[in-house]
Amino acid sequence: MGFGISETGDVMGRLIQKLEHASANLANASTAGYKAVHLHAVSNPTEGQGVNQEFVPVVDFSPGLAQRTGNELDLMIEGEGFFVVQTKDGRFYTRRGDFTLDKDGRLVTQSGDAVLGEGDRPIIIKQGPVSISESGLVKAGDEEVGRLNIVSFDKTSSLQRLSNGYFASPVEGKKVEKPRIAQGALEMSNVNPIREMVDLIDIQRSFEVYQKVIQTISEEEKTATSRVGRLA
C-alpha cells in the first residue's frame, strides 16, 4: 500500500483526533450555543521541503437552530456577535445565552460569570419582570438597568476555544452597533448528529484497516529479519 509503520502511525494519530472531535460534537449536540469542531487539512510551505500538510481543529461558527423556551433570561443573538463575559481568568466571549441571576441579582452564565453590559458593567436585576429589547436594552419592571454589550470579530479563526462555551481572543471585539437579540429563546448546538455518526463509522472502519496494515508490515519485517538471520 506504500505505507511504512511511521506513516501509518501518523494516519492513525489523525484518526484518533477525528474520533475525539466527533465524540465531543455528539456529546454536545443538545448543548446551547455549542459550536462543532472538525479536523481540516492546512498546507504550509516549508523552505527547501516543498509543501507540508498539517491537520488542525477548526471551529464551525455557523449558527445553530433557534429554540423557543419562554424563559425571560434565555437570550439568543440573531446574526453576528458574542456576549461578553467577565471571569476570574479574564474577559471571554460566548454565544451561549442560557443565563440566570446570582444572589446579588447579577445576570450571569451557568458557570456564575457576569454577563457584561455597555461600559463593561455587570447587569444587575433587583426586581422583575425582565424585558430585553432586540437592541439589548435590559429593563427590570419599568427601570432600565443596562444594555447588553454585543461584540464581533473580523476573524473568528483567531478565537481560542475554551470550556463552558467560552472563547478567548487576542484582540478586543468590536461593538455590534445594531445587534438582534431574541428574548425567551436559545441558539442550540450547530452539530449535525447524522454527519457525526457517519464520521464515527468511517473512522472506525479506517482504524481497522490501518491496524491490519501495521500488523501486516510488522509480520513482513519479522519475516525479513528472520531470513537475514539465517543468511548470516
mmCIF file with all atom_site columns, C-alpha atoms in Angstrom:
data_model
loop_
_atom_site.group_PDB
_atom_site.id
_atom_site.type_symbol
_atom_site.label_atom_id
_atom_site.label_alt_id
_atom_site.label_comp_id
_atom_site.label_asym_id
_atom_site.label_entity_id
_atom_site.label_seq_id
_atom_site.pdbx_PDB_ins_code
_atom_site.Cartn_x
_atom_site.Cartn_y
_atom_site.Cartn_z
_atom_site.occupancy
_atom_site.B_iso_or_equiv
_atom_site.pdbx_formal_charge
_atom_site.auth_seq_id
_atom_site.auth_comp_id
_atom_site.auth_asym_id
_atom_site.auth_atom_id
_atom_site.pdbx_PDB_model_num
ATOM 1   C CA . MET A 1 1   ? 0.000   0.000   0.000  1.00 0.00 ? 1   MET A CA 1
ATOM 2   C CA . GLY A 1 2   ? 3.068   2.228   0.005  1.00 0.00 ? 2   GLY A CA 1
ATOM 3   C CA . PHE A 1 3   ? 2.885   2.864   3.781  1.00 0.00 ? 3   PHE A CA 1
ATOM 4   C CA . GLY A 1 4   ? 5.526   2.253   6.433  1.00 0.00 ? 4   GLY A CA 1
ATOM 5   C CA . ILE A 1 5   ? 4.766   1.904   10.116 1.00 0.00 ? 5   ILE A CA 1
ATOM 6   C CA . SER A 1 6   ? 5.655   5.583   10.721 1.00 0.00 ? 6   SER A CA 1
ATOM 7   C CA . GLU A 1 7   ? 3.301   6.907   8.021  1.00 0.00 ? 7   GLU A CA 1
ATOM 8   C CA . THR A 1 8   ? 0.541   4.540   9.106  1.00 0.00 ? 8   THR A CA 1
ATOM 9   C CA . GLY A 1 9   ? 1.013   5.648   12.707 1.00 0.00 ? 9   GLY A CA 1
ATOM 10  C CA . ASP A 1 10  ? 0.606   9.292   11.637 1.00 0.00 ? 10  ASP A CA 1
ATOM 11  C CA . VAL A 1 11  ? -2.652  8.468   9.875  1.00 0.00 ? 11  VAL A CA 1
ATOM 12  C CA . MET A 1 12  ? -3.939  6.589   12.922 1.00 0.00 ? 12  MET A CA 1
ATOM 13  C CA . GLY A 1 13  ? -2.999  9.569   15.102 1.00 0.00 ? 13  GLY A CA 1
ATOM 14  C CA . ARG A 1 14  ? -5.174  11.825  12.931 1.00 0.00 ? 14  ARG A CA 1
ATOM 15  C CA . LEU A 1 15  ? -7.990  9.278   13.095 1.00 0.00 ? 15  LEU A CA 1
ATOM 16  C CA . ILE A 1 16  ? -7.811  9.387   16.883 1.00 0.00 ? 16  ILE A CA 1
ATOM 17  C CA . GLN A 1 17  ? -8.008  13.193  16.743 1.00 0.00 ? 17  GLN A CA 1
ATOM 18  C CA . LYS A 1 18  ? -11.037 12.996  14.442 1.00 0.00 ? 18  LYS A CA 1
ATOM 19  C CA . LEU A 1 19  ? -12.615 10.461  16.792 1.00 0.00 ? 19  LEU A CA 1
ATOM 20  C CA . GLU A 1 20  ? -12.136 12.776  19.772 1.00 0.00 ? 20  GLU A CA 1
ATOM 21  C CA . HIS A 1 21  ? -13.734 15.741  17.982 1.00 0.00 ? 21  HIS A CA 1
ATOM 22  C CA . ALA A 1 22  ? -16.633 13.709  16.563 1.00 0.00 ? 22  ALA A CA 1
ATOM 23  C CA . SER A 1 23  ? -17.329 12.218  20.003 1.00 0.00 ? 23  SER A CA 1
ATOM 24  C CA . ALA A 1 24  ? -17.237 15.666  21.654 1.00 0.00 ? 24  ALA A CA 1
ATOM 25  C CA . ASN A 1 25  ? -19.546 17.056  18.977 1.00 0.00 ? 25  ASN A CA 1
ATOM 26  C CA . LEU A 1 26  ? -22.080 14.277  19.513 1.00 0.00 ? 26  LEU A CA 1
ATOM 27  C CA . ALA A 1 27  ? -21.912 14.655  23.296 1.00 0.00 ? 27  ALA A CA 1
ATOM 28  C CA . ASN A 1 28  ? -22.791 18.367  22.903 1.00 0.00 ? 28  ASN A CA 1
ATOM 29  C CA . ALA A 1 29  ? -25.452 18.013  20.209 1.00 0.00 ? 29  ALA A CA 1
ATOM 30  C CA . SER A 1 30  ? -28.051 19.392  22.632 1.00 0.00 ? 30  SER A CA 1
ATOM 31  C CA . THR A 1 31  ? -25.836 21.973  24.377 1.00 0.00 ? 31  THR A CA 1
ATOM 32  C CA . ALA A 1 32  ? -26.976 25.554  23.844 1.00 0.00 ? 32  ALA A CA 1
ATOM 33  C CA . GLY A 1 33  ? -24.501 27.649  21.840 1.00 0.00 ? 33  GLY A CA 1
ATOM 34  C CA . TYR A 1 34  ? -22.084 24.773  21.196 1.00 0.00 ? 34  TYR A CA 1
ATOM 35  C CA . LYS A 1 35  ? -20.006 25.060  18.030 1.00 0.00 ? 35  LYS A CA 1
ATOM 36  C CA . ALA A 1 36  ? -18.852 21.897  16.282 1.00 0.00 ? 36  ALA A CA 1
ATOM 37  C CA . VAL A 1 37  ? -15.151 21.262  15.696 1.00 0.00 ? 37  VAL A CA 1
ATOM 38  C CA . HIS A 1 38  ? -13.712 19.355  12.732 1.00 0.00 ? 38  HIS A CA 1
ATOM 39  C CA . LEU A 1 39  ? -10.203 18.464  11.626 1.00 0.00 ? 39  LEU A CA 1
ATOM 40  C CA . HIS A 1 40  ? -9.089  20.286  8.466  1.00 0.00 ? 40  HIS A CA 1
ATOM 41  C CA . ALA A 1 41  ? -6.001  19.898  6.292  1.00 0.00 ? 41  ALA A CA 1
ATOM 42  C CA . VAL A 1 42  ? -3.847  23.030  6.041  1.00 0.00 ? 42  VAL A CA 1
ATOM 43  C CA . SER A 1 43  ? -0.955  23.317  3.579  1.00 0.00 ? 43  SER A CA 1
ATOM 44  C CA . ASN A 1 44  ? 2.122   25.147  4.877  1.00 0.00 ? 44  ASN A CA 1
ATOM 45  C CA . PRO A 1 45  ? 5.061   25.875  2.523  1.00 0.00 ? 45  PRO A CA 1
ATOM 46  C CA . THR A 1 46  ? 8.375   24.928  4.150  1.00 0.00 ? 46  THR A CA 1
ATOM 47  C CA . GLU A 1 47  ? 11.765  26.155  2.984  1.00 0.00 ? 47  GLU A CA 1
ATOM 48  C CA . GLY A 1 48  ? 13.559  23.508  0.973  1.00 0.00 ? 48  GLY A CA 1
ATOM 49  C CA . GLN A 1 49  ? 10.873  20.872  1.645  1.00 0.00 ? 49  GLN A CA 1
ATOM 50  C CA . GLY A 1 50  ? 8.009   21.928  -0.581 1.00 0.00 ? 50  GLY A CA 1
ATOM 51  C CA . VAL A 1 51  ? 4.554   21.976  1.000  1.00 0.00 ? 51  VAL A CA 1
ATOM 52  C CA . ASN A 1 52  ? 3.915   20.411  4.381  1.00 0.00 ? 52  ASN A CA 1
ATOM 53  C CA . GLN A 1 53  ? 0.310   19.405  5.137  1.00 0.00 ? 53  GLN A CA 1
ATOM 54  C CA . GLU A 1 54  ? -0.905  19.736  8.701  1.00 0.00 ? 54  GLU A CA 1
ATOM 55  C CA . PHE A 1 55  ? -4.257  18.842  10.217 1.00 0.00 ? 55  PHE A CA 1
ATOM 56  C CA . VAL A 1 56  ? -5.728  21.357  12.638 1.00 0.00 ? 56  VAL A CA 1
ATOM 57  C CA . PRO A 1 57  ? -9.036  21.549  14.530 1.00 0.00 ? 57  PRO A CA 1
ATOM 58  C CA . VAL A 1 58  ? -11.315 24.259  13.132 1.00 0.00 ? 58  VAL A CA 1
ATOM 59  C CA . VAL A 1 59  ? -14.399 25.594  14.906 1.00 0.00 ? 59  VAL A CA 1
ATOM 60  C CA . ASP A 1 60  ? -17.559 25.832  12.811 1.00 0.00 ? 60  ASP A CA 1
ATOM 61  C CA . PHE A 1 61  ? -19.150 29.175  13.716 1.00 0.00 ? 61  PHE A CA 1
ATOM 62  C CA . SER A 1 62  ? -22.259 28.708  11.583 1.00 0.00 ? 62  SER A CA 1
ATOM 63  C CA . PRO A 1 63  ? -25.466 29.428  13.559 1.00 0.00 ? 63  PRO A CA 1
ATOM 64  C CA . GLY A 1 64  ? -27.363 26.700  15.349 1.00 0.00 ? 64  GLY A CA 1
ATOM 65  C CA . LEU A 1 65  ? -31.123 26.254  15.269 1.00 0.00 ? 65  LEU A CA 1
ATOM 66  C CA . ALA A 1 66  ? -33.315 28.538  17.391 1.00 0.00 ? 66  ALA A CA 1
ATOM 67  C CA . GLN A 1 67  ? -35.326 27.029  20.223 1.00 0.00 ? 67  GLN A CA 1
ATOM 68  C CA . ARG A 1 68  ? -38.098 28.898  21.992 1.00 0.00 ? 68  ARG A CA 1
ATOM 69  C CA . THR A 1 69  ? -38.019 28.408  25.757 1.00 0.00 ? 69  THR A CA 1
ATOM 70  C CA . GLY A 1 70  ? -40.183 31.186  27.187 1.00 0.00 ? 70  GLY A CA 1
ATOM 71  C CA . ASN A 1 71  ? -37.574 31.782  29.919 1.00 0.00 ? 71  ASN A CA 1
ATOM 72  C CA . GLU A 1 72  ? -37.106 35.556  30.268 1.00 0.00 ? 72  GLU A CA 1
ATOM 73  C CA . LEU A 1 73  ? -33.363 35.137  30.922 1.00 0.00 ? 73  LEU A CA 1
ATOM 74  C CA . ASP A 1 74  ? -32.723 32.928  27.882 1.00 0.00 ? 74  ASP A CA 1
ATOM 75  C CA . LEU A 1 75  ? -31.226 35.079  25.136 1.00 0.00 ? 75  LEU A CA 1
ATOM 76  C CA . MET A 1 76  ? -30.234 34.383  21.553 1.00 0.00 ? 76  MET A CA 1
ATOM 77  C CA . ILE A 1 77  ? -28.141 36.510  19.211 1.00 0.00 ? 77  ILE A CA 1
ATOM 78  C CA . GLU A 1 78  ? -29.609 36.511  15.723 1.00 0.00 ? 78  GLU A CA 1
ATOM 79  C CA . GLY A 1 79  ? -26.791 37.086  13.263 1.00 0.00 ? 79  GLY A CA 1
ATOM 80  C CA . GLU A 1 80  ? -23.262 38.092  14.200 1.00 0.00 ? 80  GLU A CA 1
ATOM 81  C CA . GLY A 1 81  ? -21.916 38.765  17.646 1.00 0.00 ? 81  GLY A CA 1
ATOM 82  C CA . PHE A 1 82  ? -20.951 37.340  21.025 1.00 0.00 ? 82  PHE A CA 1
ATOM 83  C CA . PHE A 1 83  ? -21.981 38.052  24.594 1.00 0.00 ? 83  PHE A CA 1
ATOM 84  C CA . VAL A 1 84  ? -19.118 39.405  26.724 1.00 0.00 ? 84  VAL A CA 1
ATOM 85  C CA . VAL A 1 85  ? -18.427 37.564  29.969 1.00 0.00 ? 85  VAL A CA 1
ATOM 86  C CA . GLN A 1 86  ? -16.149 38.540  32.857 1.00 0.00 ? 86  GLN A CA 1
ATOM 87  C CA . THR A 1 87  ? -14.478 35.635  34.640 1.00 0.00 ? 87  THR A CA 1
ATOM 88  C CA . LYS A 1 88  ? -11.741 35.389  37.282 1.00 0.00 ? 88  LYS A CA 1
ATOM 89  C CA . ASP A 1 89  ? -9.374  34.488  34.435 1.00 0.00 ? 89  ASP A CA 1
ATOM 90  C CA . GLY A 1 90  ? -10.282 37.429  32.219 1.00 0.00 ? 90  GLY A CA 1
ATOM 91  C CA . ARG A 1 91  ? -12.823 38.500  29.646 1.00 0.00 ? 91  ARG A CA 1
ATOM 92  C CA . PHE A 1 92  ? -14.269 35.828  27.381 1.00 0.00 ? 92  PHE A CA 1
ATOM 93  C CA . TYR A 1 93  ? -16.957 35.617  24.705 1.00 0.00 ? 93  TYR A CA 1
ATOM 94  C CA . THR A 1 94  ? -19.852 33.238  24.157 1.00 0.00 ? 94  THR A CA 1
ATOM 95  C CA . ARG A 1 95  ? -22.902 32.518  22.038 1.00 0.00 ? 95  ARG A CA 1
ATOM 96  C CA . ARG A 1 96  ? -24.472 30.505  24.846 1.00 0.00 ? 96  ARG A CA 1
ATOM 97  C CA . GLY A 1 97  ? -27.345 32.516  26.262 1.00 0.00 ? 97  GLY A CA 1
ATOM 98  C CA . ASP A 1 98  ? -28.951 30.368  28.983 1.00 0.00 ? 98  ASP A CA 1
ATOM 99  C CA . PHE A 1 99  ? -28.373 32.970  31.674 1.00 0.00 ? 99  PHE A CA 1
ATOM 100 C CA . THR A 1 100 ? -29.560 33.223  35.260 1.00 0.00 ? 100 THR A CA 1
ATOM 101 C CA . LEU A 1 101 ? -29.260 35.563  38.270 1.00 0.00 ? 101 LEU A CA 1
ATOM 102 C CA . ASP A 1 102 ? -26.837 35.171  41.165 1.00 0.00 ? 102 ASP A CA 1
ATOM 103 C CA . LYS A 1 103 ? -27.584 36.034  44.795 1.00 0.00 ? 103 LYS A CA 1
ATOM 104 C CA . ASP A 1 104 ? -26.688 39.679  44.129 1.00 0.00 ? 104 ASP A CA 1
ATOM 105 C CA . GLY A 1 105 ? -29.064 39.953  41.188 1.00 0.00 ? 105 GLY A CA 1
ATOM 106 C CA . ARG A 1 106 ? -26.304 39.973  38.562 1.00 0.00 ? 106 ARG A CA 1
ATOM 107 C CA . LEU A 1 107 ? -27.038 38.471  35.176 1.00 0.00 ? 107 LEU A CA 1
ATOM 108 C CA . VAL A 1 108 ? -24.616 35.533  34.990 1.00 0.00 ? 108 VAL A CA 1
ATOM 109 C CA . THR A 1 109 ? -23.805 32.453  32.931 1.00 0.00 ? 109 THR A CA 1
ATOM 110 C CA . GLN A 1 110 ? -24.482 28.941  34.171 1.00 0.00 ? 110 GLN A CA 1
ATOM 111 C CA . SER A 1 111 ? -20.881 28.991  35.454 1.00 0.00 ? 111 SER A CA 1
ATOM 112 C CA . GLY A 1 112 ? -21.635 32.058  37.591 1.00 0.00 ? 112 GLY A CA 1
ATOM 113 C CA . ASP A 1 113 ? -19.666 34.559  35.489 1.00 0.00 ? 113 ASP A CA 1
ATOM 114 C CA . ALA A 1 114 ? -21.024 38.075  34.992 1.00 0.00 ? 114 ALA A CA 1
ATOM 115 C CA . VAL A 1 115 ? -22.543 38.991  31.624 1.00 0.00 ? 115 VAL A CA 1
ATOM 116 C CA . LEU A 1 116 ? -21.272 42.471  30.836 1.00 0.00 ? 116 LEU A CA 1
ATOM 117 C CA . GLY A 1 117 ? -23.277 45.400  29.617 1.00 0.00 ? 117 GLY A CA 1
ATOM 118 C CA . GLU A 1 118 ? -22.040 48.519  27.883 1.00 0.00 ? 118 GLU A CA 1
ATOM 119 C CA . GLY A 1 119 ? -19.250 50.251  29.763 1.00 0.00 ? 119 GLY A CA 1
ATOM 120 C CA . ASP A 1 120 ? -18.070 46.830  30.970 1.00 0.00 ? 120 ASP A CA 1
ATOM 121 C CA . ARG A 1 121 ? -20.580 46.945  33.795 1.00 0.00 ? 121 ARG A CA 1
ATOM 122 C CA . PRO A 1 122 ? -22.420 43.901  35.109 1.00 0.00 ? 122 PRO A CA 1
ATOM 123 C CA . ILE A 1 123 ? -26.172 43.961  34.626 1.00 0.00 ? 123 ILE A CA 1
ATOM 124 C CA . ILE A 1 124 ? -27.987 43.904  37.966 1.00 0.00 ? 124 ILE A CA 1
ATOM 125 C CA . ILE A 1 125 ? -31.658 42.992  38.123 1.00 0.00 ? 125 ILE A CA 1
ATOM 126 C CA . LYS A 1 126 ? -33.255 43.513  41.530 1.00 0.00 ? 126 LYS A CA 1
ATOM 127 C CA . GLN A 1 127 ? -36.874 43.062  40.531 1.00 0.00 ? 127 GLN A CA 1
ATOM 128 C CA . GLY A 1 128 ? -38.954 41.712  37.669 1.00 0.00 ? 128 GLY A CA 1
ATOM 129 C CA . PRO A 1 129 ? -40.437 41.212  35.268 1.00 0.00 ? 129 PRO A CA 1
ATOM 130 C CA . VAL A 1 130 ? -37.404 41.341  32.976 1.00 0.00 ? 130 VAL A CA 1
ATOM 131 C CA . SER A 1 131 ? -37.729 42.581  29.418 1.00 0.00 ? 131 SER A CA 1
ATOM 132 C CA . ILE A 1 132 ? -34.873 42.699  26.917 1.00 0.00 ? 132 ILE A CA 1
ATOM 133 C CA . SER A 1 133 ? -35.305 44.503  23.617 1.00 0.00 ? 133 SER A CA 1
ATOM 134 C CA . GLU A 1 134 ? -33.950 43.423  20.263 1.00 0.00 ? 134 GLU A CA 1
ATOM 135 C CA . SER A 1 135 ? -31.193 46.020  20.632 1.00 0.00 ? 135 SER A CA 1
ATOM 136 C CA . GLY A 1 136 ? -30.175 44.553  24.014 1.00 0.00 ? 136 GLY A CA 1
ATOM 137 C CA . LEU A 1 137 ? -31.748 47.129  26.347 1.00 0.00 ? 137 LEU A CA 1
ATOM 138 C CA . VAL A 1 138 ? -32.489 45.440  29.686 1.00 0.00 ? 138 VAL A CA 1
ATOM 139 C CA . LYS A 1 139 ? -35.384 46.599  31.843 1.00 0.00 ? 139 LYS A CA 1
ATOM 140 C CA . ALA A 1 140 ? -36.440 45.336  35.267 1.00 0.00 ? 140 ALA A CA 1
ATOM 141 C CA . GLY A 1 141 ? -40.039 46.388  35.578 1.00 0.00 ? 141 GLY A CA 1
ATOM 142 C CA . ASP A 1 142 ? -40.055 49.962  34.278 1.00 0.00 ? 142 ASP A CA 1
ATOM 143 C CA . GLU A 1 143 ? -36.407 50.620  35.164 1.00 0.00 ? 143 GLU A CA 1
ATOM 144 C CA . GLU A 1 144 ? -33.615 50.494  32.583 1.00 0.00 ? 144 GLU A CA 1
ATOM 145 C CA . VAL A 1 145 ? -30.745 48.593  34.191 1.00 0.00 ? 145 VAL A CA 1
ATOM 146 C CA . GLY A 1 146 ? -28.293 48.319  31.306 1.00 0.00 ? 146 GLY A CA 1
ATOM 147 C CA . ARG A 1 147 ? -27.711 47.326  27.728 1.00 0.00 ? 147 ARG A CA 1
ATOM 148 C CA . LEU A 1 148 ? -26.002 44.124  26.664 1.00 0.00 ? 148 LEU A CA 1
ATOM 149 C CA . ASN A 1 149 ? -22.530 44.509  25.195 1.00 0.00 ? 149 ASN A CA 1
ATOM 150 C CA . ILE A 1 150 ? -22.505 42.506  21.947 1.00 0.00 ? 150 ILE A CA 1
ATOM 151 C CA . VAL A 1 151 ? -19.217 42.335  20.047 1.00 0.00 ? 151 VAL A CA 1
ATOM 152 C CA . SER A 1 152 ? -17.960 40.736  16.845 1.00 0.00 ? 152 SER A CA 1
ATOM 153 C CA . PHE A 1 153 ? -14.576 39.782  15.374 1.00 0.00 ? 153 PHE A CA 1
ATOM 154 C CA . ASP A 1 154 ? -13.186 40.264  11.890 1.00 0.00 ? 154 ASP A CA 1
ATOM 155 C CA . LYS A 1 155 ? -11.555 36.831  12.075 1.00 0.00 ? 155 LYS A CA 1
ATOM 156 C CA . THR A 1 156 ? -13.354 34.240  14.163 1.00 0.00 ? 156 THR A CA 1
ATOM 157 C CA . SER A 1 157 ? -10.499 31.887  13.291 1.00 0.00 ? 157 SER A CA 1
ATOM 158 C CA . SER A 1 158 ? -8.390  33.799  15.817 1.00 0.00 ? 158 SER A CA 1
ATOM 159 C CA . LEU A 1 159 ? -10.717 32.835  18.677 1.00 0.00 ? 159 LEU A CA 1
ATOM 160 C CA . GLN A 1 160 ? -9.435  30.192  21.077 1.00 0.00 ? 160 GLN A CA 1
ATOM 161 C CA . ARG A 1 161 ? -11.983 27.631  22.198 1.00 0.00 ? 161 ARG A CA 1
ATOM 162 C CA . LEU A 1 162 ? -12.321 27.158  25.971 1.00 0.00 ? 162 LEU A CA 1
ATOM 163 C CA . SER A 1 163 ? -14.713 25.216  28.189 1.00 0.00 ? 163 SER A CA 1
ATOM 164 C CA . ASN A 1 164 ? -18.290 26.225  29.071 1.00 0.00 ? 164 ASN A CA 1
ATOM 165 C CA . GLY A 1 165 ? -18.912 27.552  25.556 1.00 0.00 ? 165 GLY A CA 1
ATOM 166 C CA . TYR A 1 166 ? -16.381 30.359  26.069 1.00 0.00 ? 166 TYR A CA 1
ATOM 167 C CA . PHE A 1 167 ? -13.889 31.745  23.570 1.00 0.00 ? 167 PHE A CA 1
ATOM 168 C CA . ALA A 1 168 ? -10.805 33.846  24.223 1.00 0.00 ? 168 ALA A CA 1
ATOM 169 C CA . SER A 1 169 ? -9.483  36.441  21.799 1.00 0.00 ? 169 SER A CA 1
ATOM 170 C CA . PRO A 1 170 ? -6.056  38.064  21.429 1.00 0.00 ? 170 PRO A CA 1
ATOM 171 C CA . VAL A 1 171 ? -7.811  41.287  20.383 1.00 0.00 ? 171 VAL A CA 1
ATOM 172 C CA . GLU A 1 172 ? -10.792 43.200  21.702 1.00 0.00 ? 172 GLU A CA 1
ATOM 173 C CA . GLY A 1 173 ? -14.061 42.582  19.926 1.00 0.00 ? 173 GLY A CA 1
ATOM 174 C CA . LYS A 1 174 ? -15.696 45.489  18.149 1.00 0.00 ? 174 LYS A CA 1
ATOM 175 C CA . LYS A 1 175 ? -19.135 46.634  19.226 1.00 0.00 ? 175 LYS A CA 1
ATOM 176 C CA . VAL A 1 176 ? -22.060 45.448  17.121 1.00 0.00 ? 176 VAL A CA 1
ATOM 177 C CA . GLU A 1 177 ? -23.989 48.659  16.584 1.00 0.00 ? 177 GLU A CA 1
ATOM 178 C CA . LYS A 1 178 ? -27.328 47.070  15.749 1.00 0.00 ? 178 LYS A CA 1
ATOM 179 C CA . PRO A 1 179 ? -27.496 43.675  17.442 1.00 0.00 ? 179 PRO A CA 1
ATOM 180 C CA . ARG A 1 180 ? -30.567 41.476  17.195 1.00 0.00 ? 180 ARG A CA 1
ATOM 181 C CA . ILE A 1 181 ? -31.411 39.814  20.497 1.00 0.00 ? 181 ILE A CA 1
ATOM 182 C CA . ALA A 1 182 ? -34.312 37.395  20.928 1.00 0.00 ? 182 ALA A CA 1
ATOM 183 C CA . GLN A 1 183 ? -35.585 37.009  24.494 1.00 0.00 ? 183 GLN A CA 1
ATOM 184 C CA . GLY A 1 184 ? -37.037 33.676  25.589 1.00 0.00 ? 184 GLY A CA 1
ATOM 185 C CA . ALA A 1 185 ? -35.049 31.727  23.011 1.00 0.00 ? 185 ALA A CA 1
ATOM 186 C CA . LEU A 1 186 ? -31.725 29.920  22.722 1.00 0.00 ? 186 LEU A CA 1
ATOM 187 C CA . GLU A 1 187 ? -29.350 29.222  19.889 1.00 0.00 ? 187 GLU A CA 1
ATOM 188 C CA . MET A 1 188 ? -28.795 25.490  20.079 1.00 0.00 ? 188 MET A CA 1
ATOM 189 C CA . SER A 1 189 ? -25.749 23.474  19.005 1.00 0.00 ? 189 SER A CA 1
ATOM 190 C CA . ASN A 1 190 ? -24.873 23.539  15.305 1.00 0.00 ? 190 ASN A CA 1
ATOM 191 C CA . VAL A 1 191 ? -23.810 19.882  15.432 1.00 0.00 ? 191 VAL A CA 1
ATOM 192 C CA . ASN A 1 192 ? -25.276 17.651  12.719 1.00 0.00 ? 192 ASN A CA 1
ATOM 193 C CA . PRO A 1 193 ? -25.726 14.326  14.579 1.00 0.00 ? 193 PRO A CA 1
ATOM 194 C CA . ILE A 1 194 ? -26.152 12.316  11.385 1.00 0.00 ? 194 ILE A CA 1
ATOM 195 C CA . ARG A 1 195 ? -22.890 13.649  9.959  1.00 0.00 ? 195 ARG A CA 1
ATOM 196 C CA . GLU A 1 196 ? -21.062 12.905  13.192 1.00 0.00 ? 196 GLU A CA 1
ATOM 197 C CA . MET A 1 197 ? -22.424 9.348   13.334 1.00 0.00 ? 197 MET A CA 1
ATOM 198 C CA . VAL A 1 198 ? -21.357 8.735   9.724  1.00 0.00 ? 198 VAL A CA 1
ATOM 199 C CA . ASP A 1 199 ? -17.903 10.158  10.545 1.00 0.00 ? 199 ASP A CA 1
ATOM 200 C CA . LEU A 1 200 ? -17.611 7.861   13.565 1.00 0.00 ? 200 LEU A CA 1
ATOM 201 C CA . ILE A 1 201 ? -18.440 4.816   11.435 1.00 0.00 ? 201 ILE A CA 1
ATOM 202 C CA . ASP A 1 202 ? -15.920 5.862   8.761  1.00 0.00 ? 202 ASP A CA 1
ATOM 203 C CA . ILE A 1 203 ? -13.255 6.473   11.406 1.00 0.00 ? 203 ILE A CA 1
ATOM 204 C CA . GLN A 1 204 ? -13.845 3.070   12.964 1.00 0.00 ? 204 GLN A CA 1
ATOM 205 C CA . ARG A 1 205 ? -13.567 1.322   9.598  1.00 0.00 ? 205 ARG A CA 1
ATOM 206 C CA . SER A 1 206 ? -10.430 3.253   8.647  1.00 0.00 ? 206 SER A CA 1
ATOM 207 C CA . PHE A 1 207 ? -8.886  2.475   12.001 1.00 0.00 ? 207 PHE A CA 1
ATOM 208 C CA . GLU A 1 208 ? -9.476  -1.241  11.486 1.00 0.00 ? 208 GLU A CA 1
ATOM 209 C CA . VAL A 1 209 ? -7.865  -1.074  8.016  1.00 0.00 ? 209 VAL A CA 1
ATOM 210 C CA . TYR A 1 210 ? -4.740  0.674   9.282  1.00 0.00 ? 210 TYR A CA 1
ATOM 211 C CA . GLN A 1 211 ? -4.465  -1.693  12.242 1.00 0.00 ? 211 GLN A CA 1
ATOM 212 C CA . LYS A 1 212 ? -4.319  -4.548  9.724  1.00 0.00 ? 212 LYS A CA 1
ATOM 213 C CA . VAL A 1 213 ? -1.719  -2.615  7.679  1.00 0.00 ? 213 VAL A CA 1
ATOM 214 C CA . ILE A 1 214 ? 0.517   -2.240  10.743 1.00 0.00 ? 214 ILE A CA 1
ATOM 215 C CA . GLN A 1 215 ? 0.060   -5.899  11.608 1.00 0.00 ? 215 GLN A CA 1
ATOM 216 C CA . THR A 1 216 ? 0.988   -6.923  8.045  1.00 0.00 ? 216 THR A CA 1
ATOM 217 C CA . ILE A 1 217 ? 4.061   -4.663  7.975  1.00 0.00 ? 217 ILE A CA 1
ATOM 218 C CA . SER A 1 218 ? 5.203   -5.992  11.354 1.00 0.00 ? 218 SER A CA 1
ATOM 219 C CA . GLU A 1 219 ? 4.857   -9.581  10.192 1.00 0.00 ? 219 GLU A CA 1
ATOM 220 C CA . GLU A 1 220 ? 6.775   -8.826  6.972  1.00 0.00 ? 220 GLU A CA 1
ATOM 221 C CA . GLU A 1 221 ? 9.583   -7.181  8.944  1.00 0.00 ? 221 GLU A CA 1
ATOM 222 C CA . LYS A 1 222 ? 9.786   -10.157 11.288 1.00 0.00 ? 222 LYS A CA 1
ATOM 223 C CA . THR A 1 223 ? 9.982   -12.490 8.296  1.00 0.00 ? 223 THR A CA 1
ATOM 224 C CA . ALA A 1 224 ? 12.677  -10.379 6.635  1.00 0.00 ? 224 ALA A CA 1
ATOM 225 C CA . THR A 1 225 ? 14.702  -10.231 9.876  1.00 0.00 ? 225 THR A CA 1
ATOM 226 C CA . SER A 1 226 ? 14.412  -13.971 10.237 1.00 0.00 ? 226 SER A CA 1
ATOM 227 C CA . ARG A 1 227 ? 15.703  -14.526 6.704  1.00 0.00 ? 227 ARG A CA 1
ATOM 228 C CA . VAL A 1 228 ? 18.632  -12.172 7.225  1.00 0.00 ? 228 VAL A CA 1
ATOM 229 C CA . GLY A 1 229 ? 19.490  -14.075 10.381 1.00 0.00 ? 229 GLY A CA 1
ATOM 230 C CA . ARG A 1 230 ? 19.536  -17.385 8.569  1.00 0.00 ? 230 ARG A CA 1
ATOM 231 C CA . LEU A 1 231 ? 21.713  -15.972 5.749  1.00 0.00 ? 231 LEU A CA 1
ATOM 232 C CA . ALA A 1 232 ? 24.155  -14.655 8.273  1.00 0.00 ? 232 ALA A CA 1
#
